[in-house]
mmCIF file of C-alpha atoms in Angstrom:
data_model
loop_
_atom_site.group_PDB
_atom_site.id
_atom_site.type_symbol
_atom_site.label_atom_id
_atom_site.label_comp_id
_atom_site.label_asym_id
_atom_site.label_seq_id
_atom_site.Cartn_x
_atom_site.Cartn_y
_atom_site.Cartn_z
ATOM 1 C CA MET A 1 128.561 133.431 58.884
ATOM 2 C CA LYS A 2 128.593 130.326 61.638
ATOM 3 C CA GLN A 3 130.432 126.987 61.290
ATOM 4 C CA PHE A 4 129.355 123.566 62.513
ATOM 5 C CA THR A 5 131.147 120.257 62.637
ATOM 6 C CA HIS A 6 129.826 117.042 63.484
ATOM 7 C CA ARG A 7 130.714 113.170 63.016
ATOM 8 C CA ILE A 8 128.397 109.959 62.466
ATOM 9 C CA ASP A 9 129.165 106.770 62.760
ATOM 10 C CA VAL A 10 127.617 104.478 60.199
ATOM 11 C CA ARG A 11 127.197 100.711 61.278
ATOM 12 C CA THR A 12 127.325 98.491 57.740
ATOM 13 C CA ASP A 13 126.375 94.831 57.243
ATOM 14 C CA GLY A 14 128.603 94.192 54.358
ATOM 15 C CA LYS A 15 127.880 95.401 50.698
ATOM 16 C CA GLY A 16 125.111 97.556 50.073
ATOM 17 C CA LEU A 17 123.316 101.009 50.588
ATOM 18 C CA TYR A 18 122.819 102.718 53.667
ATOM 19 C CA ASN A 19 120.395 105.631 53.646
ATOM 20 C CA VAL A 20 121.943 108.345 55.808
ATOM 21 C CA THR A 21 119.748 111.084 54.995
ATOM 22 C CA ARG A 22 117.840 111.257 58.266
ATOM 23 C CA PRO A 23 120.642 111.598 60.897
ATOM 24 C CA ILE A 24 122.390 114.143 58.592
ATOM 25 C CA GLU A 25 119.046 116.176 58.353
ATOM 26 C CA THR A 26 118.534 115.818 61.912
ATOM 27 C CA TRP A 27 121.855 117.183 62.907
ATOM 28 C CA VAL A 28 121.687 119.818 60.169
ATOM 29 C CA ARG A 29 118.178 121.037 61.568
ATOM 30 C CA GLY A 30 119.525 121.329 65.318
ATOM 31 C CA CYS A 31 122.208 123.999 64.008
ATOM 32 C CA GLY A 32 119.391 126.214 63.145
ATOM 33 C CA LEU A 33 120.541 127.748 60.233
ATOM 34 C CA THR A 34 118.328 129.153 57.263
ATOM 35 C CA THR A 35 120.994 129.568 54.531
ATOM 36 C CA GLY A 36 124.118 127.624 53.997
ATOM 37 C CA LEU A 37 126.041 124.779 52.760
ATOM 38 C CA LEU A 38 126.614 121.369 54.412
ATOM 39 C CA THR A 39 129.545 119.045 53.229
ATOM 40 C CA ILE A 40 129.789 115.419 53.806
ATOM 41 C CA TRP A 41 133.025 113.648 53.902
ATOM 42 C CA LEU A 42 133.181 109.783 54.098
ATOM 43 C CA GLN A 43 136.570 108.743 55.482
ATOM 44 C CA HIS A 44 137.448 105.682 53.955
ATOM 45 C CA THR A 45 138.576 104.343 50.541
ATOM 46 C CA SER A 46 136.490 101.172 50.370
ATOM 47 C CA ALA A 47 133.224 102.691 51.151
ATOM 48 C CA SER A 48 131.790 105.581 49.135
ATOM 49 C CA LEU A 49 128.866 108.027 49.322
ATOM 50 C CA THR A 50 125.937 108.250 46.336
ATOM 51 C CA VAL A 51 122.601 110.127 45.868
ATOM 52 C CA GLN A 52 119.904 107.814 44.960
ATOM 53 C CA GLU A 53 116.049 107.073 44.815
ATOM 54 C CA ASN A 54 114.697 106.741 48.084
ATOM 55 C CA ALA A 55 111.467 105.280 46.571
ATOM 56 C CA ASP A 56 111.613 101.959 45.189
ATOM 57 C CA PRO A 57 114.104 99.845 46.961
ATOM 58 C CA ASP A 58 115.022 97.693 43.851
ATOM 59 C CA VAL A 59 116.976 100.730 42.718
ATOM 60 C CA ILE A 60 119.554 100.179 45.378
ATOM 61 C CA TYR A 61 119.754 96.382 44.728
ATOM 62 C CA ASP A 62 120.117 96.966 40.997
ATOM 63 C CA LEU A 63 122.739 99.500 41.625
ATOM 64 C CA ALA A 64 124.659 97.570 43.745
ATOM 65 C CA ASP A 65 124.349 94.444 41.649
ATOM 66 C CA PHE A 66 125.816 96.835 38.470
ATOM 67 C CA PHE A 67 128.951 97.661 40.608
ATOM 68 C CA GLN A 68 129.325 93.975 41.281
ATOM 69 C CA LYS A 69 129.486 92.820 37.946
ATOM 70 C CA LEU A 70 131.479 95.978 36.736
ATOM 71 C CA VAL A 71 134.020 95.234 39.271
ATOM 72 C CA PRO A 72 134.316 91.650 40.166
ATOM 73 C CA ASP A 73 135.720 90.360 43.444
ATOM 74 C CA ASN A 74 138.220 87.944 41.363
ATOM 75 C CA PRO A 75 141.560 88.170 42.939
ATOM 76 C CA LYS A 76 143.284 87.177 39.461
ATOM 77 C CA LEU A 77 142.550 90.823 38.308
ATOM 78 C CA TYR A 78 144.437 92.659 40.985
ATOM 79 C CA ARG A 79 148.041 92.863 42.587
ATOM 80 C CA HIS A 80 146.642 94.161 46.073
ATOM 81 C CA THR A 81 144.868 90.910 47.359
ATOM 82 C CA ILE A 82 146.341 90.610 50.502
ATOM 83 C CA GLU A 83 143.465 92.616 52.181
ATOM 84 C CA GLY A 84 140.979 90.031 50.910
ATOM 85 C CA PRO A 85 139.389 89.493 47.431
ATOM 86 C CA ASP A 86 136.831 91.937 47.950
ATOM 87 C CA ASP A 87 139.432 95.031 49.084
ATOM 88 C CA MET A 88 140.734 96.224 45.752
ATOM 89 C CA PRO A 89 137.270 95.968 44.178
ATOM 90 C CA ALA A 90 135.896 97.970 46.723
ATOM 91 C CA HIS A 91 138.554 100.801 46.164
ATOM 92 C CA ILE A 92 137.605 100.720 42.634
ATOM 93 C CA ARG A 93 134.137 100.973 43.188
ATOM 94 C CA ALA A 94 134.625 103.875 45.700
ATOM 95 C CA ALA A 95 136.779 105.873 42.866
ATOM 96 C CA LEU A 96 133.809 105.307 40.516
ATOM 97 C CA THR A 97 131.317 107.013 43.017
ATOM 98 C CA MET A 98 131.885 109.746 45.758
ATOM 99 C CA THR A 99 133.793 110.347 48.811
ATOM 100 C CA GLN A 100 132.168 113.858 49.261
ATOM 101 C CA LEU A 101 128.894 115.569 48.643
ATOM 102 C CA SER A 102 128.065 119.410 49.426
ATOM 103 C CA VAL A 103 124.429 120.240 49.654
ATOM 104 C CA PRO A 104 122.942 123.792 49.685
ATOM 105 C CA LEU A 105 120.910 124.691 52.832
ATOM 106 C CA ILE A 106 118.019 126.823 51.713
ATOM 107 C CA ASP A 107 115.144 128.070 54.037
ATOM 108 C CA GLY A 108 116.424 125.745 56.737
ATOM 109 C CA ALA A 109 116.166 122.569 54.799
ATOM 110 C CA LEU A 110 119.046 120.486 52.815
ATOM 111 C CA ALA A 111 117.822 121.218 49.008
ATOM 112 C CA LEU A 112 117.247 117.565 47.901
ATOM 113 C CA GLY A 113 114.767 116.711 45.172
ATOM 114 C CA ALA A 114 111.607 114.736 46.265
ATOM 115 C CA TRP A 115 113.155 111.360 45.443
ATOM 116 C CA GLN A 116 117.087 111.932 46.163
ATOM 117 C CA GLY A 117 118.202 110.145 49.457
ATOM 118 C CA ILE A 118 121.905 110.336 50.612
ATOM 119 C CA TYR A 119 123.411 106.757 51.020
ATOM 120 C CA VAL A 120 126.896 105.360 52.318
ATOM 121 C CA PHE A 121 127.837 102.529 49.790
ATOM 122 C CA GLU A 122 129.597 99.829 51.405
ATOM 123 C CA HIS A 123 131.865 97.924 49.319
ATOM 124 C CA ARG A 124 133.714 95.534 51.647
ATOM 125 C CA ALA A 125 131.857 92.129 52.395
ATOM 126 C CA ILE A 126 131.705 92.026 55.906
ATOM 127 C CA ALA A 127 130.468 94.653 58.519
ATOM 128 C CA HIS A 128 132.389 97.772 58.927
ATOM 129 C CA ARG A 129 132.276 101.085 61.137
ATOM 130 C CA ARG A 130 132.120 103.892 58.915
ATOM 131 C CA ASN A 131 132.885 107.349 59.595
ATOM 132 C CA LEU A 132 131.242 110.569 58.284
ATOM 133 C CA VAL A 133 132.555 114.115 58.926
ATOM 134 C CA LEU A 134 130.128 116.845 58.330
ATOM 135 C CA HIS A 135 130.757 120.613 57.934
ATOM 136 C CA LEU A 136 127.848 123.260 57.839
ATOM 137 C CA SER A 137 128.655 126.951 56.963
ATOM 138 C CA GLY A 138 125.824 129.565 56.884
ATOM 139 C CA GLU A 139 123.300 132.008 58.996
ATOM 140 C CA MET B 1 130.732 136.833 53.800
ATOM 141 C CA LYS B 2 127.641 137.041 51.913
ATOM 142 C CA GLN B 3 125.366 134.281 50.473
ATOM 143 C CA PHE B 4 123.285 133.928 47.359
ATOM 144 C CA THR B 5 120.934 131.029 46.265
ATOM 145 C CA HIS B 6 119.173 130.503 42.933
ATOM 146 C CA ARG B 7 117.259 128.235 40.980
ATOM 147 C CA ILE B 8 118.119 127.296 37.171
ATOM 148 C CA ASP B 9 115.467 125.108 35.169
ATOM 149 C CA VAL B 10 117.235 123.089 32.232
ATOM 150 C CA ARG B 11 114.848 121.437 29.530
ATOM 151 C CA THR B 12 116.198 118.559 28.080
ATOM 152 C CA ASP B 13 115.194 116.975 25.164
ATOM 153 C CA GLY B 14 116.129 113.356 25.866
ATOM 154 C CA LYS B 15 119.479 111.663 26.482
ATOM 155 C CA GLY B 16 122.884 113.652 25.999
ATOM 156 C CA LEU B 17 124.607 116.541 27.460
ATOM 157 C CA TYR B 18 123.584 119.926 27.974
ATOM 158 C CA ASN B 19 125.935 123.238 28.541
ATOM 159 C CA VAL B 20 124.823 125.143 31.459
ATOM 160 C CA THR B 21 127.792 127.112 32.105
ATOM 161 C CA ARG B 22 126.748 130.320 30.561
ATOM 162 C CA PRO B 23 123.326 130.716 32.775
ATOM 163 C CA ILE B 24 125.336 129.779 35.901
ATOM 164 C CA GLU B 25 127.973 132.315 34.987
ATOM 165 C CA THR B 26 125.754 135.092 34.444
ATOM 166 C CA TRP B 27 124.130 134.486 37.549
ATOM 167 C CA VAL B 28 127.306 134.265 39.831
ATOM 168 C CA ARG B 29 128.498 137.491 37.557
ATOM 169 C CA GLY B 30 125.337 139.271 38.704
ATOM 170 C CA CYS B 31 126.215 138.491 42.369
ATOM 171 C CA GLY B 32 129.184 140.790 42.517
ATOM 172 C CA LEU B 33 131.506 138.851 44.661
ATOM 173 C CA THR B 34 135.235 138.822 43.983
ATOM 174 C CA THR B 35 136.193 135.849 45.948
ATOM 175 C CA GLY B 36 134.148 132.461 46.748
ATOM 176 C CA LEU B 37 132.673 129.318 46.300
ATOM 177 C CA LEU B 38 129.679 128.134 43.934
ATOM 178 C CA THR B 39 127.938 124.903 44.760
ATOM 179 C CA ILE B 40 125.687 123.219 41.922
ATOM 180 C CA TRP B 41 123.363 120.772 43.089
ATOM 181 C CA LEU B 42 120.909 118.705 40.769
ATOM 182 C CA GLN B 43 117.859 117.572 42.307
ATOM 183 C CA HIS B 44 117.769 114.290 40.320
ATOM 184 C CA THR B 45 118.644 110.892 40.538
ATOM 185 C CA SER B 46 118.326 109.740 36.858
ATOM 186 C CA ALA B 47 120.256 113.008 35.538
ATOM 187 C CA SER B 48 123.615 114.436 36.644
ATOM 188 C CA LEU B 49 126.140 116.704 36.436
ATOM 189 C CA THR B 50 129.849 116.497 34.291
ATOM 190 C CA VAL B 51 132.620 118.582 33.364
ATOM 191 C CA GLN B 52 133.760 117.917 30.056
ATOM 192 C CA GLU B 53 135.468 119.578 27.109
ATOM 193 C CA ASN B 54 133.480 122.284 25.437
ATOM 194 C CA ALA B 55 135.570 122.670 22.080
ATOM 195 C CA ASP B 56 134.952 119.649 19.953
ATOM 196 C CA PRO B 57 131.334 118.503 20.236
ATOM 197 C CA ASP B 58 132.098 114.912 19.261
ATOM 198 C CA VAL B 59 133.746 114.632 22.742
ATOM 199 C CA ILE B 60 129.991 114.859 24.657
ATOM 200 C CA TYR B 61 128.589 112.601 21.652
ATOM 201 C CA ASP B 62 131.310 110.063 22.357
ATOM 202 C CA LEU B 63 130.925 110.453 26.306
ATOM 203 C CA ALA B 64 127.184 109.607 25.894
ATOM 204 C CA ASP B 65 127.990 106.868 23.523
ATOM 205 C CA PHE B 66 130.300 105.196 26.285
ATOM 206 C CA PHE B 67 127.488 105.308 29.185
ATOM 207 C CA GLN B 68 125.175 103.994 26.883
ATOM 208 C CA LYS B 69 127.365 100.761 26.160
ATOM 209 C CA LEU B 70 128.299 100.453 29.759
ATOM 210 C CA VAL B 71 125.000 100.697 31.237
ATOM 211 C CA PRO B 72 122.832 99.368 28.483
ATOM 212 C CA ASP B 73 118.879 99.822 28.549
ATOM 213 C CA ASN B 74 118.067 96.255 28.944
ATOM 214 C CA PRO B 75 115.202 95.533 31.055
ATOM 215 C CA LYS B 76 116.341 92.043 31.673
ATOM 216 C CA LEU B 77 119.295 93.205 33.717
ATOM 217 C CA TYR B 78 117.210 94.926 36.153
ATOM 218 C CA ARG B 79 114.675 94.408 38.878
ATOM 219 C CA HIS B 80 113.443 98.193 38.948
ATOM 220 C CA THR B 81 111.637 98.294 35.324
ATOM 221 C CA ILE B 82 108.285 99.918 36.299
ATOM 222 C CA GLU B 83 109.417 103.207 35.209
ATOM 223 C CA GLY B 84 110.558 101.914 31.757
ATOM 224 C CA PRO B 85 113.535 100.456 30.664
ATOM 225 C CA ASP B 86 115.700 103.621 30.527
ATOM 226 C CA ASP B 87 114.996 104.567 34.328
ATOM 227 C CA MET B 88 117.282 102.000 36.128
ATOM 228 C CA PRO B 89 120.325 102.706 33.861
ATOM 229 C CA ALA B 90 119.972 106.393 34.214
ATOM 230 C CA HIS B 91 120.212 105.869 37.728
ATOM 231 C CA ILE B 92 123.332 104.117 37.325
ATOM 232 C CA ARG B 93 124.632 106.442 35.048
ATOM 233 C CA ALA B 94 123.908 109.046 37.755
ATOM 234 C CA ALA B 95 125.810 107.271 40.349
ATOM 235 C CA LEU B 96 128.851 107.088 37.969
ATOM 236 C CA THR B 97 128.997 110.711 37.426
ATOM 237 C CA MET B 98 128.130 113.475 39.862
ATOM 238 C CA THR B 99 125.083 115.156 41.482
ATOM 239 C CA GLN B 100 127.121 118.325 42.838
ATOM 240 C CA LEU B 101 129.908 120.224 41.888
ATOM 241 C CA SER B 102 131.660 123.269 43.682
ATOM 242 C CA VAL B 103 133.702 125.858 41.890
ATOM 243 C CA PRO B 104 136.179 128.699 43.432
ATOM 244 C CA LEU B 105 135.388 131.794 42.338
ATOM 245 C CA ILE B 106 138.636 133.763 42.022
ATOM 246 C CA ASP B 107 138.925 137.589 40.877
ATOM 247 C CA GLY B 108 135.173 137.630 40.136
ATOM 248 C CA ALA B 109 135.119 134.464 37.866
ATOM 249 C CA LEU B 110 134.699 130.921 38.233
ATOM 250 C CA ALA B 111 138.028 128.996 38.125
ATOM 251 C CA LEU B 112 137.127 126.877 35.015
ATOM 252 C CA GLY B 113 139.924 125.832 32.928
ATOM 253 C CA ALA B 114 140.096 127.176 29.413
ATOM 254 C CA TRP B 115 138.559 123.770 28.067
ATOM 255 C CA GLN B 116 135.908 122.945 30.641
ATOM 256 C CA GLY B 117 132.146 123.435 30.556
ATOM 257 C CA ILE B 118 129.538 122.418 33.254
ATOM 258 C CA TYR B 119 127.147 120.181 31.711
ATOM 259 C CA VAL B 120 123.810 118.408 32.995
ATOM 260 C CA PHE B 121 123.570 114.989 31.734
ATOM 261 C CA GLU B 122 120.380 113.554 30.633
ATOM 262 C CA HIS B 123 119.895 109.824 31.040
ATOM 263 C CA ARG B 124 116.199 109.483 30.404
ATOM 264 C CA ALA B 125 115.135 108.861 27.075
ATOM 265 C CA ILE B 126 112.195 111.683 26.979
ATOM 266 C CA ALA B 127 112.484 115.361 27.421
ATOM 267 C CA HIS B 128 112.723 116.300 31.197
ATOM 268 C CA ARG B 129 112.657 119.410 33.268
ATOM 269 C CA ARG B 130 115.902 119.479 35.378
ATOM 270 C CA ASN B 131 116.094 121.577 38.450
ATOM 271 C CA LEU B 132 119.942 123.113 39.383
ATOM 272 C CA VAL B 133 119.986 124.609 42.812
ATOM 273 C CA LEU B 134 122.915 127.110 43.120
ATOM 274 C CA HIS B 135 124.496 128.486 46.310
ATOM 275 C CA LEU B 136 127.346 130.939 46.337
ATOM 276 C CA SER B 137 129.040 132.335 49.390
ATOM 277 C CA GLY B 138 132.124 134.717 49.570
ATOM 278 C CA GLU B 139 133.189 138.246 49.460
ATOM 279 C CA MET C 1 135.199 134.114 58.258
ATOM 280 C CA LYS C 2 138.295 134.126 55.784
ATOM 281 C CA GLN C 3 138.948 133.031 52.411
ATOM 282 C CA PHE C 4 142.201 131.945 50.831
ATOM 283 C CA THR C 5 142.833 130.828 47.196
ATOM 284 C CA HIS C 6 145.910 129.460 45.779
ATOM 285 C CA ARG C 7 147.428 127.223 42.815
ATOM 286 C CA ILE C 8 149.480 124.354 42.670
ATOM 287 C CA ASP C 9 151.302 122.904 39.514
ATOM 288 C CA VAL C 10 151.192 119.144 39.358
ATOM 289 C CA ARG C 11 153.856 117.911 36.774
ATOM 290 C CA THR C 12 152.535 114.503 35.789
ATOM 291 C CA ASP C 13 154.685 111.951 33.479
ATOM 292 C CA GLY C 14 152.014 110.036 31.847
ATOM 293 C CA LYS C 15 149.344 107.768 32.769
ATOM 294 C CA GLY C 16 148.996 107.219 36.822
ATOM 295 C CA LEU C 17 148.025 108.667 39.972
ATOM 296 C CA TYR C 18 150.049 111.166 41.913
ATOM 297 C CA ASN C 19 149.641 111.930 45.382
ATOM 298 C CA VAL C 20 149.052 115.523 45.942
ATOM 299 C CA THR C 21 148.079 115.386 49.596
ATOM 300 C CA ARG C 22 151.141 116.830 51.246
ATOM 301 C CA PRO C 23 151.794 120.359 49.196
ATOM 302 C CA ILE C 24 147.804 120.544 49.721
ATOM 303 C CA GLU C 25 148.054 120.090 53.713
ATOM 304 C CA THR C 26 151.146 122.469 53.634
ATOM 305 C CA TRP C 27 149.468 125.329 52.161
ATOM 306 C CA VAL C 28 146.662 124.846 54.161
ATOM 307 C CA ARG C 29 148.498 124.861 57.611
ATOM 308 C CA GLY C 30 149.997 127.884 56.367
ATOM 309 C CA CYS C 31 146.569 129.618 56.312
ATOM 310 C CA GLY C 32 146.266 129.171 60.065
ATOM 311 C CA LEU C 33 142.558 128.365 60.177
ATOM 312 C CA THR C 34 141.022 125.955 62.820
ATOM 313 C CA THR C 35 137.790 125.193 61.356
ATOM 314 C CA GLY C 36 137.015 125.307 57.500
ATOM 315 C CA LEU C 37 136.634 123.841 54.371
ATOM 316 C CA LEU C 38 139.099 123.454 51.452
ATOM 317 C CA THR C 39 137.736 122.974 47.837
ATOM 318 C CA ILE C 40 140.232 121.461 45.498
ATOM 319 C CA TRP C 41 139.397 122.124 41.817
ATOM 320 C CA LEU C 42 141.227 120.474 38.931
ATOM 321 C CA GLN C 43 141.276 122.835 35.687
ATOM 322 C CA HIS C 44 141.321 119.975 33.241
ATOM 323 C CA THR C 45 138.946 117.431 31.440
ATOM 324 C CA SER C 46 141.750 114.532 30.451
ATOM 325 C CA ALA C 47 142.681 114.155 34.069
ATOM 326 C CA SER C 48 140.822 114.362 37.415
ATOM 327 C CA LEU C 49 141.085 113.775 41.117
ATOM 328 C CA THR C 50 140.372 110.585 43.412
ATOM 329 C CA VAL C 51 140.754 109.808 47.066
ATOM 330 C CA GLN C 52 142.621 106.558 47.465
ATOM 331 C CA GLU C 53 144.334 104.418 50.035
ATOM 332 C CA ASN C 54 147.818 105.733 50.411
ATOM 333 C CA ALA C 55 149.270 102.584 52.077
ATOM 334 C CA ASP C 56 149.985 99.777 49.488
ATOM 335 C CA PRO C 57 151.192 101.193 46.232
ATOM 336 C CA ASP C 58 149.702 98.564 44.693
ATOM 337 C CA VAL C 59 146.145 99.676 44.983
ATOM 338 C CA ILE C 60 146.911 102.845 42.748
ATOM 339 C CA TYR C 61 148.515 100.598 39.782
ATOM 340 C CA ASP C 62 145.234 98.192 40.327
ATOM 341 C CA LEU C 63 143.241 101.183 39.637
ATOM 342 C CA ALA C 64 144.622 102.843 36.867
ATOM 343 C CA ASP C 65 144.495 99.449 35.082
ATOM 344 C CA PHE C 66 140.865 98.797 35.761
ATOM 345 C CA PHE C 67 140.262 102.174 34.019
ATOM 346 C CA GLN C 68 142.524 101.330 31.082
ATOM 347 C CA LYS C 69 140.526 98.197 30.413
ATOM 348 C CA LEU C 70 137.479 99.710 30.848
ATOM 349 C CA VAL C 71 138.020 102.611 28.815
ATOM 350 C CA PRO C 72 140.251 101.111 26.101
ATOM 351 C CA ASP C 73 142.744 103.445 23.936
ATOM 352 C CA ASN C 74 140.887 102.259 20.833
ATOM 353 C CA PRO C 75 140.475 105.095 18.194
ATOM 354 C CA LYS C 76 137.862 102.708 16.543
ATOM 355 C CA LEU C 77 135.501 103.113 19.544
ATOM 356 C CA TYR C 78 135.430 107.135 19.406
ATOM 357 C CA ARG C 79 134.706 109.799 16.909
ATOM 358 C CA HIS C 80 137.032 112.333 18.803
ATOM 359 C CA THR C 81 140.393 111.046 17.645
ATOM 360 C CA ILE C 82 141.971 114.431 16.486
ATOM 361 C CA GLU C 83 143.738 114.683 19.708
ATOM 362 C CA GLY C 84 145.354 111.358 19.863
ATOM 363 C CA PRO C 85 143.889 107.565 20.661
ATOM 364 C CA ASP C 86 144.361 108.481 24.237
ATOM 365 C CA ASP C 87 142.265 111.897 24.527
ATOM 366 C CA MET C 88 138.777 110.648 24.043
ATOM 367 C CA PRO C 89 139.349 107.983 26.632
ATOM 368 C CA ALA C 90 141.209 110.089 29.000
ATOM 369 C CA HIS C 91 137.763 112.155 28.975
ATOM 370 C CA ILE C 92 135.610 109.522 29.795
ATOM 371 C CA ARG C 93 137.726 108.053 32.840
ATOM 372 C CA ALA C 94 138.006 111.877 34.054
ATOM 373 C CA ALA C 95 133.853 111.972 33.963
ATOM 374 C CA LEU C 96 133.667 108.343 35.737
ATOM 375 C CA THR C 97 136.213 109.829 38.953
ATOM 376 C CA MET C 98 136.089 113.646 40.048
ATOM 377 C CA THR C 99 137.092 116.993 39.143
ATOM 378 C CA GLN C 100 136.520 118.457 42.417
ATOM 379 C CA LEU C 101 136.757 117.588 46.316
ATOM 380 C CA SER C 102 135.656 119.597 49.264
ATOM 381 C CA VAL C 103 137.408 118.432 52.423
ATOM 382 C CA PRO C 104 136.388 119.862 56.021
ATOM 383 C CA LEU C 105 139.355 121.135 58.307
ATOM 384 C CA ILE C 106 138.663 120.675 61.816
ATOM 385 C CA ASP C 107 141.102 121.323 64.889
ATOM 386 C CA GLY C 108 143.361 122.831 62.232
ATOM 387 C CA ALA C 109 143.625 119.643 60.130
ATOM 388 C CA LEU C 110 141.871 118.331 56.896
ATOM 389 C CA ALA C 111 139.588 115.500 58.176
ATOM 390 C CA LEU C 112 141.111 112.997 55.843
ATOM 391 C CA GLY C 113 140.746 109.150 57.053
ATOM 392 C CA ALA C 114 144.088 107.443 57.761
ATOM 393 C CA TRP C 115 144.701 105.775 54.654
ATOM 394 C CA GLN C 116 143.155 108.552 52.386
ATOM 395 C CA GLY C 117 145.240 110.332 50.008
ATOM 396 C CA ILE C 118 144.446 112.711 47.443
ATOM 397 C CA TYR C 119 145.438 112.161 44.021
ATOM 398 C CA VAL C 120 145.584 113.755 40.498
ATOM 399 C CA PHE C 121 144.840 111.060 37.936
ATOM 400 C CA GLU C 122 146.387 111.681 34.941
ATOM 401 C CA HIS C 123 144.620 109.735 31.717
ATOM 402 C CA ARG C 124 147.013 110.782 29.036
ATOM 403 C CA ALA C 125 149.876 108.943 27.819
ATOM 404 C CA ILE C 126 152.404 111.784 27.763
ATOM 405 C CA ALA C 127 153.731 114.161 30.617
ATOM 406 C CA HIS C 128 151.448 117.187 31.475
ATOM 407 C CA ARG C 129 151.204 119.894 33.750
ATOM 408 C CA ARG C 130 148.005 120.153 35.444
ATOM 409 C CA ASN C 131 146.614 122.963 37.594
ATOM 410 C CA LEU C 132 144.669 122.754 40.888
ATOM 411 C CA VAL C 133 142.640 125.687 42.276
ATOM 412 C CA LEU C 134 142.367 125.778 46.066
ATOM 413 C CA HIS C 135 139.595 127.507 47.978
ATOM 414 C CA LEU C 136 139.906 127.711 51.889
ATOM 415 C CA SER C 137 137.201 129.353 54.057
ATOM 416 C CA GLY C 138 136.993 129.254 57.677
ATOM 417 C CA GLU C 139 138.122 130.750 60.988
#
């Protein structure tokens, strides 16, 4: 079994979902494995990972709206307000979604469903640079 | 280290939780490993995975009810309505739970707690066929 | 590739988040690997795992408050009440967060972000002993 690691920088432009499937797949393909396991780790607590439909772009807008309403940017609701009104709700939205994903690699391709895309979910209001750490093991 | 992959089809009959622990354990046992890591990936964005109590069946009914109320099937709330009133809420419920699980294998058995079962959580109203991809590595 | 497994007992004192980063890192370091993948599995369905900011302690109080309001301890809302008013909401809060985490190991250290801590999120009202199963593979 071999192992490979990599880092991907994702520049976000404020709240919303950013599709990172393609750069991840490109790196995985370059490793040349047939069977294995890819793990994606996001090094932040005010952004997160999610797997969503990659077909109708309305899906990701509706998803972002839902989380905005469920966890409002209202400083009266939180103790932790020193980093801005959008920081504590960002931590909560991150806790409700995922920080890590592991995807099997089969026949040289990630085992994503036809409509599955991997997204970084930015929960902060302003632009951020987000770091993904990738680990791939297999043969 | 060896690797094994497998696919399991799960036929759901509309909204609810479907216990998939047994077919997963049967396959893992057949691989004959002692120590390793099993990864389960669900290839859909309107169903998800969850780990829940396998003792009192009321738990999974209460869980399904909670998600139904938290994310209502009300088309007025969403832009994405072309696939039916239950599709967009299904995507949101999937984002709130999990698409992937990795369970350690120790002494030849999955390290599930005594009351833990692995469930496919169907979020769509009608019957679906859901695909699970399994990856096992170890010795 | 080598594999290591371990168990960590976490004693909780009722609802709240308990930082388990340090005992996990200590064990990982003792395994002496440079590159690999650590998987953490919590063997319970009324507690969960989350990755949160380890700097301002208000973050974890706000997070616990949010889940308490989102999923109230109100027996009228649930069928499953025989294990106490806090049991069914504990299962739901667990479903909304995580049961498992896999963290890449790079250059001998877990690839956690600067502000990321790994927490056991206790959802029951009284003290519990919670079991974490760790699996590490790599070289």
